[in-house]
XYZ file of C-alpha atoms in Angstrom:
526
model
C -85.938 -49.843 92.240
C -86.963 -51.570 89.016
C -83.504 -52.206 87.569
C -82.434 -53.793 91.125
C -85.647 -56.110 90.826
C -84.318 -57.216 87.261
C -80.723 -57.496 88.566
C -82.059 -60.135 91.001
C -84.657 -62.062 88.974
C -84.463 -64.143 85.757
C -87.090 -62.117 84.141
C -89.678 -64.353 85.395
C -92.651 -62.699 84.057
C -91.245 -63.355 80.522
C -90.768 -66.893 80.893
C -92.298 -67.857 84.314
C -88.656 -68.787 85.277
C -88.058 -68.883 89.212
C -85.850 -66.097 90.647
C -82.206 -67.265 91.995
C -82.085 -70.575 90.343
C -80.246 -72.583 87.423
C -81.245 -71.297 84.050
C -83.386 -73.999 82.022
C -81.454 -76.314 80.268
C -82.482 -75.416 76.740
C -82.368 -71.830 77.521
C -79.105 -69.752 77.183
C -79.076 -66.433 79.121
C -76.917 -63.723 78.550
C -76.232 -60.466 80.288
C -74.921 -57.577 78.322
C -75.055 -53.947 77.961
C -77.695 -53.552 74.790
C -78.770 -49.678 75.125
C -77.148 -49.096 71.777
C -79.920 -50.930 69.854
C -82.194 -48.468 67.871
C -83.315 -50.715 64.992
C -83.437 -54.535 63.930
C -83.903 -53.499 60.423
C -80.746 -54.972 58.711
C -81.064 -52.260 56.202
C -80.359 -49.772 59.462
C -78.339 -52.010 61.971
C -75.101 -49.899 62.258
C -74.760 -50.602 65.940
C -72.782 -53.653 67.750
C -75.462 -55.076 69.793
C -78.030 -55.292 67.285
C -75.349 -56.599 64.642
C -74.735 -59.641 67.229
C -78.570 -60.311 67.073
C -78.693 -59.848 63.289
C -76.105 -62.521 62.433
C -77.995 -65.004 64.275
C -81.405 -64.222 62.799
C -80.502 -63.466 59.254
C -78.636 -65.353 56.594
C -76.373 -64.022 54.179
C -75.198 -64.960 50.489
C -71.505 -65.079 51.767
C -69.780 -65.110 55.292
C -67.331 -66.537 57.792
C -68.315 -69.747 59.750
C -66.985 -70.859 63.219
C -64.028 -72.486 62.883
C -62.245 -70.382 60.291
C -62.458 -66.461 60.312
C -60.079 -65.975 57.450
C -61.861 -67.955 54.846
C -64.964 -66.208 53.189
C -67.318 -69.008 52.383
C -70.759 -69.521 50.539
C -73.801 -69.484 52.942
C -77.336 -69.078 51.261
C -75.393 -69.081 48.032
C -74.163 -72.616 46.697
C -71.502 -71.051 44.210
C -70.728 -68.035 42.503
C -68.897 -66.994 39.066
C -67.542 -63.573 37.889
C -67.495 -62.273 34.663
C -64.667 -62.004 32.476
C -64.539 -58.156 32.965
C -64.679 -58.204 36.693
C -68.076 -56.380 37.125
C -71.042 -58.925 37.000
C -71.424 -61.623 40.187
C -73.756 -64.448 39.488
C -74.823 -66.287 42.819
C -76.682 -69.690 42.717
C -78.628 -70.316 45.740
C -78.551 -73.629 47.986
C -81.934 -75.318 47.481
C -84.744 -76.106 49.912
C -83.803 -73.344 52.349
C -86.698 -71.492 54.351
C -87.584 -68.497 56.131
C -88.855 -68.625 59.520
C -92.251 -67.848 58.025
C -91.845 -71.324 55.812
C -91.649 -69.321 52.962
C -88.856 -70.274 50.432
C -85.596 -68.296 50.046
C -85.536 -67.151 46.404
C -83.431 -64.872 44.489
C -86.078 -62.383 44.483
C -85.790 -62.161 48.315
C -81.822 -61.755 47.809
C -82.722 -59.213 45.029
C -85.316 -57.300 47.334
C -82.764 -57.412 50.292
C -79.969 -55.717 48.550
C -82.159 -53.156 46.525
C -84.175 -51.920 49.432
C -80.893 -50.838 51.354
C -80.179 -48.240 48.427
C -84.080 -47.393 48.190
C -84.281 -46.958 51.781
C -81.310 -45.087 51.973
C -80.113 -45.253 55.836
C -76.676 -45.176 57.387
C -75.451 -48.499 56.117
C -76.592 -47.578 52.420
C -73.026 -45.831 51.872
C -71.710 -49.569 51.805
C -73.543 -50.794 48.561
C -73.637 -46.735 46.955
C -69.866 -47.566 46.771
C -70.373 -50.264 44.199
C -72.049 -47.532 42.019
C -75.687 -48.317 42.653
C -78.461 -45.792 42.870
C -81.979 -45.515 43.558
C -82.473 -44.989 39.836
C -80.159 -48.042 38.877
C -80.281 -50.581 41.740
C -83.152 -52.560 40.316
C -81.011 -53.139 36.883
C -77.700 -53.734 38.975
C -79.293 -56.158 40.988
C -81.797 -58.798 39.701
C -83.089 -62.120 39.994
C -82.342 -64.123 36.953
C -84.444 -67.075 38.225
C -85.984 -68.495 41.156
C -82.469 -69.523 42.167
C -79.931 -67.374 40.490
C -79.199 -63.696 41.473
C -77.131 -61.285 39.523
C -74.962 -58.313 40.916
C -73.383 -55.817 38.664
C -71.115 -53.154 39.985
C -70.144 -50.073 38.418
C -66.442 -50.377 38.304
C -64.002 -53.551 38.243
C -62.654 -54.356 41.900
C -60.861 -57.206 43.673
C -63.532 -59.632 43.813
C -62.785 -60.280 47.539
C -63.981 -56.793 48.314
C -67.718 -57.037 46.617
C -67.862 -60.920 47.963
C -67.078 -59.371 51.533
C -70.062 -56.717 51.090
C -71.962 -59.752 50.739
C -71.442 -60.766 53.995
C -72.181 -57.895 55.849
C -74.892 -57.232 58.072
C -76.398 -54.800 55.578
C -76.537 -57.906 53.153
C -78.864 -59.838 55.386
C -81.428 -61.562 53.232
C -84.887 -60.613 54.112
C -88.378 -62.320 53.688
C -89.919 -60.120 50.861
C -93.191 -61.847 51.216
C -93.274 -60.938 54.828
C -91.443 -57.720 54.851
C -94.011 -56.470 52.117
C -97.160 -58.142 54.218
C -96.071 -55.304 56.650
C -95.430 -52.456 54.321
C -96.729 -49.105 55.020
C -96.796 -46.178 52.775
C -93.908 -47.432 50.809
C -91.122 -48.140 53.201
C -90.712 -51.665 52.326
C -91.508 -53.236 55.379
C -89.116 -50.934 57.455
C -91.300 -49.463 60.517
C -92.612 -53.509 61.171
C -88.745 -54.435 60.997
C -87.306 -51.956 63.157
C -88.890 -54.361 65.879
C -89.662 -57.667 63.997
C -87.402 -60.383 61.830
C -88.185 -61.989 58.779
C -85.055 -63.852 58.473
C -84.008 -67.718 57.618
C -81.039 -67.951 60.580
C -80.678 -70.087 63.331
C -82.862 -68.016 65.495
C -86.057 -66.204 64.981
C -86.643 -62.787 67.146
C -89.445 -63.636 69.483
C -89.232 -59.899 71.136
C -87.002 -57.088 71.658
C -87.887 -54.504 74.499
C -85.815 -51.378 74.090
C -83.254 -51.402 77.450
C -84.783 -54.689 78.698
C -84.346 -57.676 76.544
C -84.075 -59.522 73.485
C -85.332 -62.759 73.273
C -84.656 -65.477 70.346
C -86.160 -68.592 69.460
C -84.497 -71.666 67.601
C -85.344 -72.286 63.953
C -85.462 -76.131 63.739
C -85.037 -75.721 60.121
C -81.623 -73.661 60.129
C -79.177 -74.242 57.086
C -76.418 -75.733 59.415
C -79.355 -78.020 61.629
C -81.474 -77.099 64.538
C -79.515 -74.909 67.232
C -78.851 -76.739 70.585
C -80.262 -73.965 72.581
C -83.980 -73.606 71.948
C -83.888 -70.304 73.174
C -81.664 -67.511 73.888
C -82.496 -64.467 76.222
C -79.773 -61.485 75.983
C -80.908 -59.293 79.025
C -80.023 -55.485 79.207
C -77.630 -55.582 82.354
C -75.560 -52.293 82.039
C -73.805 -52.493 85.341
C -70.936 -55.181 85.552
C -71.385 -55.308 89.452
C -74.762 -56.598 88.656
C -73.761 -59.030 86.155
C -71.036 -60.542 88.521
C -73.996 -60.987 91.040
C -76.146 -62.787 88.486
C -73.522 -65.243 86.934
C -72.310 -65.946 90.486
C -75.636 -67.120 91.527
C -76.161 -69.041 88.301
C -79.267 -66.775 87.284
C -77.401 -66.234 83.997
C -75.142 -68.198 81.960
C -73.018 -65.648 80.044
C -71.947 -62.177 81.535
C -70.281 -59.917 78.881
C -69.567 -56.616 80.517
C -67.462 -57.489 83.460
C -64.551 -54.994 84.122
C -61.087 -56.175 84.613
C -61.424 -55.735 88.359
C -64.696 -57.681 88.342
C -62.919 -60.662 86.664
C -60.064 -60.841 89.031
C -62.446 -60.839 91.897
C -63.953 -63.987 90.550
C -60.603 -65.807 90.471
C -61.196 -68.897 92.424
C -64.701 -69.602 91.636
C -64.575 -72.908 89.947
C -68.223 -72.581 88.787
C -66.979 -70.052 86.189
C -64.621 -69.694 83.349
C -63.449 -66.731 81.670
C -63.254 -66.891 77.684
C -60.894 -64.344 75.819
C -61.863 -63.407 72.285
C -59.750 -60.708 70.088
C -61.924 -58.022 68.404
C -61.531 -55.918 65.603
C -63.244 -52.860 67.317
C -61.334 -49.938 67.688
C -61.885 -47.062 69.987
C -61.529 -43.807 69.381
C -61.620 -39.986 70.410
C -63.446 -38.030 67.263
C -63.061 -34.037 66.957
C -65.799 -31.970 65.429
C -64.285 -30.174 62.897
C -66.924 -27.702 63.121
C -65.109 -26.391 66.417
C -62.401 -24.000 65.533
C -59.785 -25.053 67.830
C -60.127 -28.774 66.810
C -59.239 -27.784 63.293
C -55.919 -26.727 64.068
C -53.129 -29.503 63.285
C -51.275 -28.592 66.359
C -53.888 -29.038 68.632
C -54.873 -32.218 67.117
C -51.355 -33.286 67.758
C -51.572 -31.814 71.046
C -54.304 -33.548 72.015
C -52.724 -36.882 71.228
C -50.015 -36.379 73.510
C -52.444 -35.752 76.370
C -54.034 -39.093 76.678
C -52.661 -41.868 79.210
C -53.016 -45.072 76.772
C -50.907 -47.064 78.334
C -51.991 -46.343 81.977
C -55.539 -46.998 81.170
C -54.581 -50.273 79.231
C -52.441 -51.388 82.243
C -55.269 -50.370 85.164
C -59.097 -50.445 84.609
C -58.924 -51.595 81.133
C -56.227 -54.615 81.862
C -56.769 -57.361 79.360
C -60.262 -55.973 77.728
C -58.317 -53.070 75.491
C -54.932 -52.701 74.114
C -53.401 -49.572 72.901
C -53.588 -49.346 69.136
C -53.299 -46.088 67.598
C -54.296 -46.668 63.720
C -57.642 -47.109 62.180
C -57.336 -50.897 61.230
C -57.069 -53.142 63.525
C -53.931 -55.009 64.441
C -53.482 -59.049 63.104
C -54.845 -58.626 59.954
C -53.652 -57.566 56.383
C -52.063 -53.897 55.989
C -52.400 -52.909 59.777
C -50.151 -50.260 61.068
C -49.002 -51.538 64.324
C -46.732 -48.626 65.527
C -47.972 -46.665 68.630
C -46.103 -43.471 68.652
C -47.948 -41.826 71.182
C -48.036 -41.464 75.158
C -49.102 -39.129 77.835
C -46.617 -35.969 77.485
C -48.421 -33.028 78.941
C -45.063 -30.727 78.328
C -45.031 -31.494 75.005
C -48.757 -30.932 74.605
C -48.532 -27.489 76.208
C -45.891 -26.356 73.527
C -47.860 -27.334 70.787
C -50.884 -25.654 72.154
C -48.934 -22.632 72.737
C -47.834 -22.687 68.964
C -51.322 -23.160 68.228
C -52.478 -19.862 70.045
C -54.285 -21.791 72.965
C -51.556 -21.240 75.572
C -54.047 -21.474 78.534
C -56.151 -24.229 77.011
C -59.863 -24.252 75.886
C -63.288 -25.528 76.764
C -64.616 -28.336 75.072
C -67.419 -31.143 75.566
C -67.035 -34.707 75.329
C -69.969 -36.952 74.305
C -69.635 -40.586 75.982
C -71.687 -43.457 77.084
C -72.548 -43.714 80.674
C -71.446 -47.220 81.356
C -67.738 -48.952 81.348
C -65.532 -48.498 80.147
C -66.616 -45.221 78.400
C -66.897 -43.668 81.686
C -63.936 -44.633 82.822
C -62.103 -43.444 79.644
C -63.942 -40.173 79.661
C -62.899 -39.360 83.058
C -59.126 -40.117 82.165
C -59.333 -37.916 79.390
C -61.086 -35.389 81.326
C -57.956 -35.612 83.853
C -54.913 -35.684 81.675
C -56.323 -32.849 79.324
C -56.681 -30.723 82.191
C -52.784 -30.918 82.892
C -52.478 -28.694 79.504
C -55.355 -26.213 80.513
C -58.181 -27.997 78.362
C -61.051 -28.165 80.300
C -63.417 -31.274 79.352
C -67.234 -31.376 80.236
C -68.156 -35.042 80.086
C -71.910 -35.295 78.551
C -72.809 -38.794 79.576
C -75.725 -40.709 78.035
C -77.059 -43.888 76.613
C -75.008 -45.036 73.785
C -78.222 -44.937 71.640
C -78.504 -41.006 72.357
C -74.830 -40.648 72.083
C -74.954 -42.121 68.440
C -78.025 -39.904 67.649
C -76.136 -36.943 68.541
C -73.314 -37.746 66.671
C -75.126 -38.737 63.505
C -76.363 -35.159 63.518
C -72.881 -33.889 63.772
C -73.787 -31.887 67.189
C -70.957 -33.099 69.104
C -67.697 -31.285 69.971
C -65.882 -34.374 70.919
C -66.653 -38.240 71.178
C -65.563 -41.315 72.858
C -66.701 -44.097 70.313
C -66.153 -47.440 68.679
C -65.978 -48.709 65.118
C -65.959 -52.345 64.316
C -65.260 -53.034 60.331
C -68.241 -54.390 58.590
C -66.110 -56.941 56.581
C -62.379 -57.763 57.493
C -60.669 -55.898 54.675
C -58.730 -52.628 55.308
C -61.345 -50.901 52.937
C -64.212 -51.445 55.634
C -62.415 -48.806 57.987
C -60.650 -46.358 55.573
C -63.877 -45.964 53.662
C -65.232 -44.314 56.899
C -62.086 -43.007 58.805
C -60.355 -41.730 55.080
C -63.407 -41.080 53.103
C -65.817 -38.364 52.745
C -67.246 -37.495 49.088
C -69.422 -35.138 50.123
C -69.271 -33.036 53.602
C -72.406 -31.271 52.938
C -75.368 -31.495 55.417
C -77.650 -32.866 52.345
C -74.638 -35.889 51.886
C -76.323 -39.398 51.153
C -73.043 -41.167 52.430
C -72.316 -40.323 56.208
C -69.109 -42.081 57.137
C -67.166 -41.475 60.474
C -65.512 -38.571 58.332
C -68.510 -36.804 57.419
C -69.824 -37.186 61.108
C -66.686 -35.244 61.965
C -67.333 -32.740 59.406
C -63.894 -33.478 57.634
C -63.632 -32.268 54.030
C -61.029 -34.127 52.762
C -61.240 -34.424 49.037
C -57.503 -35.622 48.462
C -57.305 -38.266 51.320
C -60.547 -39.779 49.783
C -59.167 -39.977 46.354
C -56.320 -41.941 48.159
C -58.796 -44.180 49.425
C -60.683 -44.937 46.226
C -57.373 -45.689 44.671
C -56.225 -48.078 47.348
C -59.743 -49.987 46.864
C -58.998 -50.327 43.388
C -55.539 -51.771 43.245
C -55.218 -55.146 41.935
C -51.663 -55.516 43.092
C -51.809 -57.204 46.919
C -48.452 -55.533 48.306
C -48.801 -52.294 46.385
C -52.526 -51.993 47.881
C -50.809 -53.220 51.599
C -48.389 -50.022 51.029
C -51.454 -47.701 50.050
C -53.419 -48.415 53.437
C -50.360 -48.457 55.751
C -49.573 -44.841 54.105
C -53.176 -43.750 54.944
C -52.902 -44.887 58.101
C -49.626 -43.189 59.013
C -51.077 -39.835 57.835
C -54.534 -40.082 59.920
C -52.563 -41.175 62.845
C -50.506 -37.951 62.870
C -53.005 -35.565 62.023
C -56.599 -35.520 61.597
C -59.969 -35.798 64.014
C -59.802 -39.654 65.037
C -57.443 -40.046 67.832
C -57.324 -44.060 67.654
C -56.836 -45.343 71.111
C -57.819 -49.021 71.450
C -58.547 -52.278 70.064
C -60.752 -54.454 71.944
C -60.157 -58.062 73.648
C -63.203 -59.418 75.171
C -63.249 -61.157 78.036
C -66.755 -63.126 78.573
C -67.277 -65.108 81.632
C -69.525 -68.068 81.489
C -70.762 -70.723 83.768
C -68.503 -73.980 83.566
C -71.095 -75.949 81.968
C -71.409 -73.702 78.863
C -69.782 -74.950 75.571
C -69.618 -73.822 72.149
C -70.003 -70.005 72.566
C -68.090 -67.945 70.115
C -67.370 -64.381 69.838
C -65.381 -63.452 66.619
C -63.524 -60.382 65.910
C -66.734 -58.463 64.578
C -69.558 -57.566 66.114
C -71.640 -59.683 63.501
C -69.576 -62.832 64.143
C -71.156 -63.654 67.663
C -72.655 -67.073 67.209
C -75.297 -68.841 69.627
C -76.486 -71.958 67.258
C -73.357 -73.997 68.431
C -73.918 -73.616 72.279
C -74.665 -76.418 74.779
C -74.904 -76.695 78.352
């Protein structure tokens, strides 16, 4: 009953906006499924929806800007120098930048922000641990030289673009040290407070986050690129596409982010609405826990690859929003493997299962989100797996609950997504094809770890590709890794996202880049 009320009103109690009326001229109202948000601390963020919030709330040393998604540019940094040995990066900061609190953005804030990722050792910490940073050395490796200069040292020589790309991630967001430490409890560096609050210098300040309800952002007039056009942005949790469609048709929201292809087809001819298409780098995959005996068998892994109706789904309920893609690095980027060899072939799958010792199939659980497209894809997998005797029990839940179970390695199979943290193939290889420590006590917990895949040899290959300086040799190494993982292992990569966003016709300037942390609101007008 409460959900229906929210589906028909414009959160009037929150902002005193009349129901069933056009949204305020100075406010952008977005409907989206945001049940994957579990934290707002950039040192912990590792989901899609909160990454979108973070890029609008926090700034970074480096990054991509609207207009060129392939050129990494300084943001908070004014300039940078790389030492002759390739191990030290010195960043000079832009002057007169301020946090939302009014505190100046200094090199001490930058150093603190990067150090706390390692010191807190939460999920994204592995990104920086790859630079050789540890709790014991990070304060020596990352230092403020003076108020406007920060020095970053790495343990080995890498291609400079790799290190610079890391400085463009959500994890590298620059936090207001004074504000965070004012809320520190028991040495947590402000973590408990930052889970539900913000301390950034980005285009917007987070006014509130109510789990499974809404996120409200307020414009920062002192933003580095100038004051945002919209004074306020409201992202409402509306998980059902049908409700989003009703709201945008009535003018109660400005943007609907999760309409299904059928729902988008249903609005054809509505001159008040436009559909924007944004190619994404997000990969959707089926993960197979290697704790499950049957799923460790290479012939079972191959059989399951032949039991998915990839094209059937892409041509029906996923049309226009998911493209078949069967490797871990997305199409359209450097070193992408764009070959898709698998299709639905139950006869071939049955033969492989028989060879593996499972002529009658087996029973297995599948964890997936309880909204589209997860439910439709899970049901399709359940149906086609059954054609070879594999009986799938779907465990549907909110994404954050599915992720919690996944991170604890308690699943059998899981249907999940992955978006690269930066646009270099190592961003995905480092998680799909790297697992330096498969123990429960591991400090590095990439996707391979989550699926209990112990791969010392493949991990070495991934490391070698990262360190290769020759562009063409490096490309060949990543193509080889993708080919190996495409044929065997616990990842069945299925789709690459193409986002279709429905907007009221007066909305201009909304931009959704290839990654979740490249969704910008500051240029939107109405």
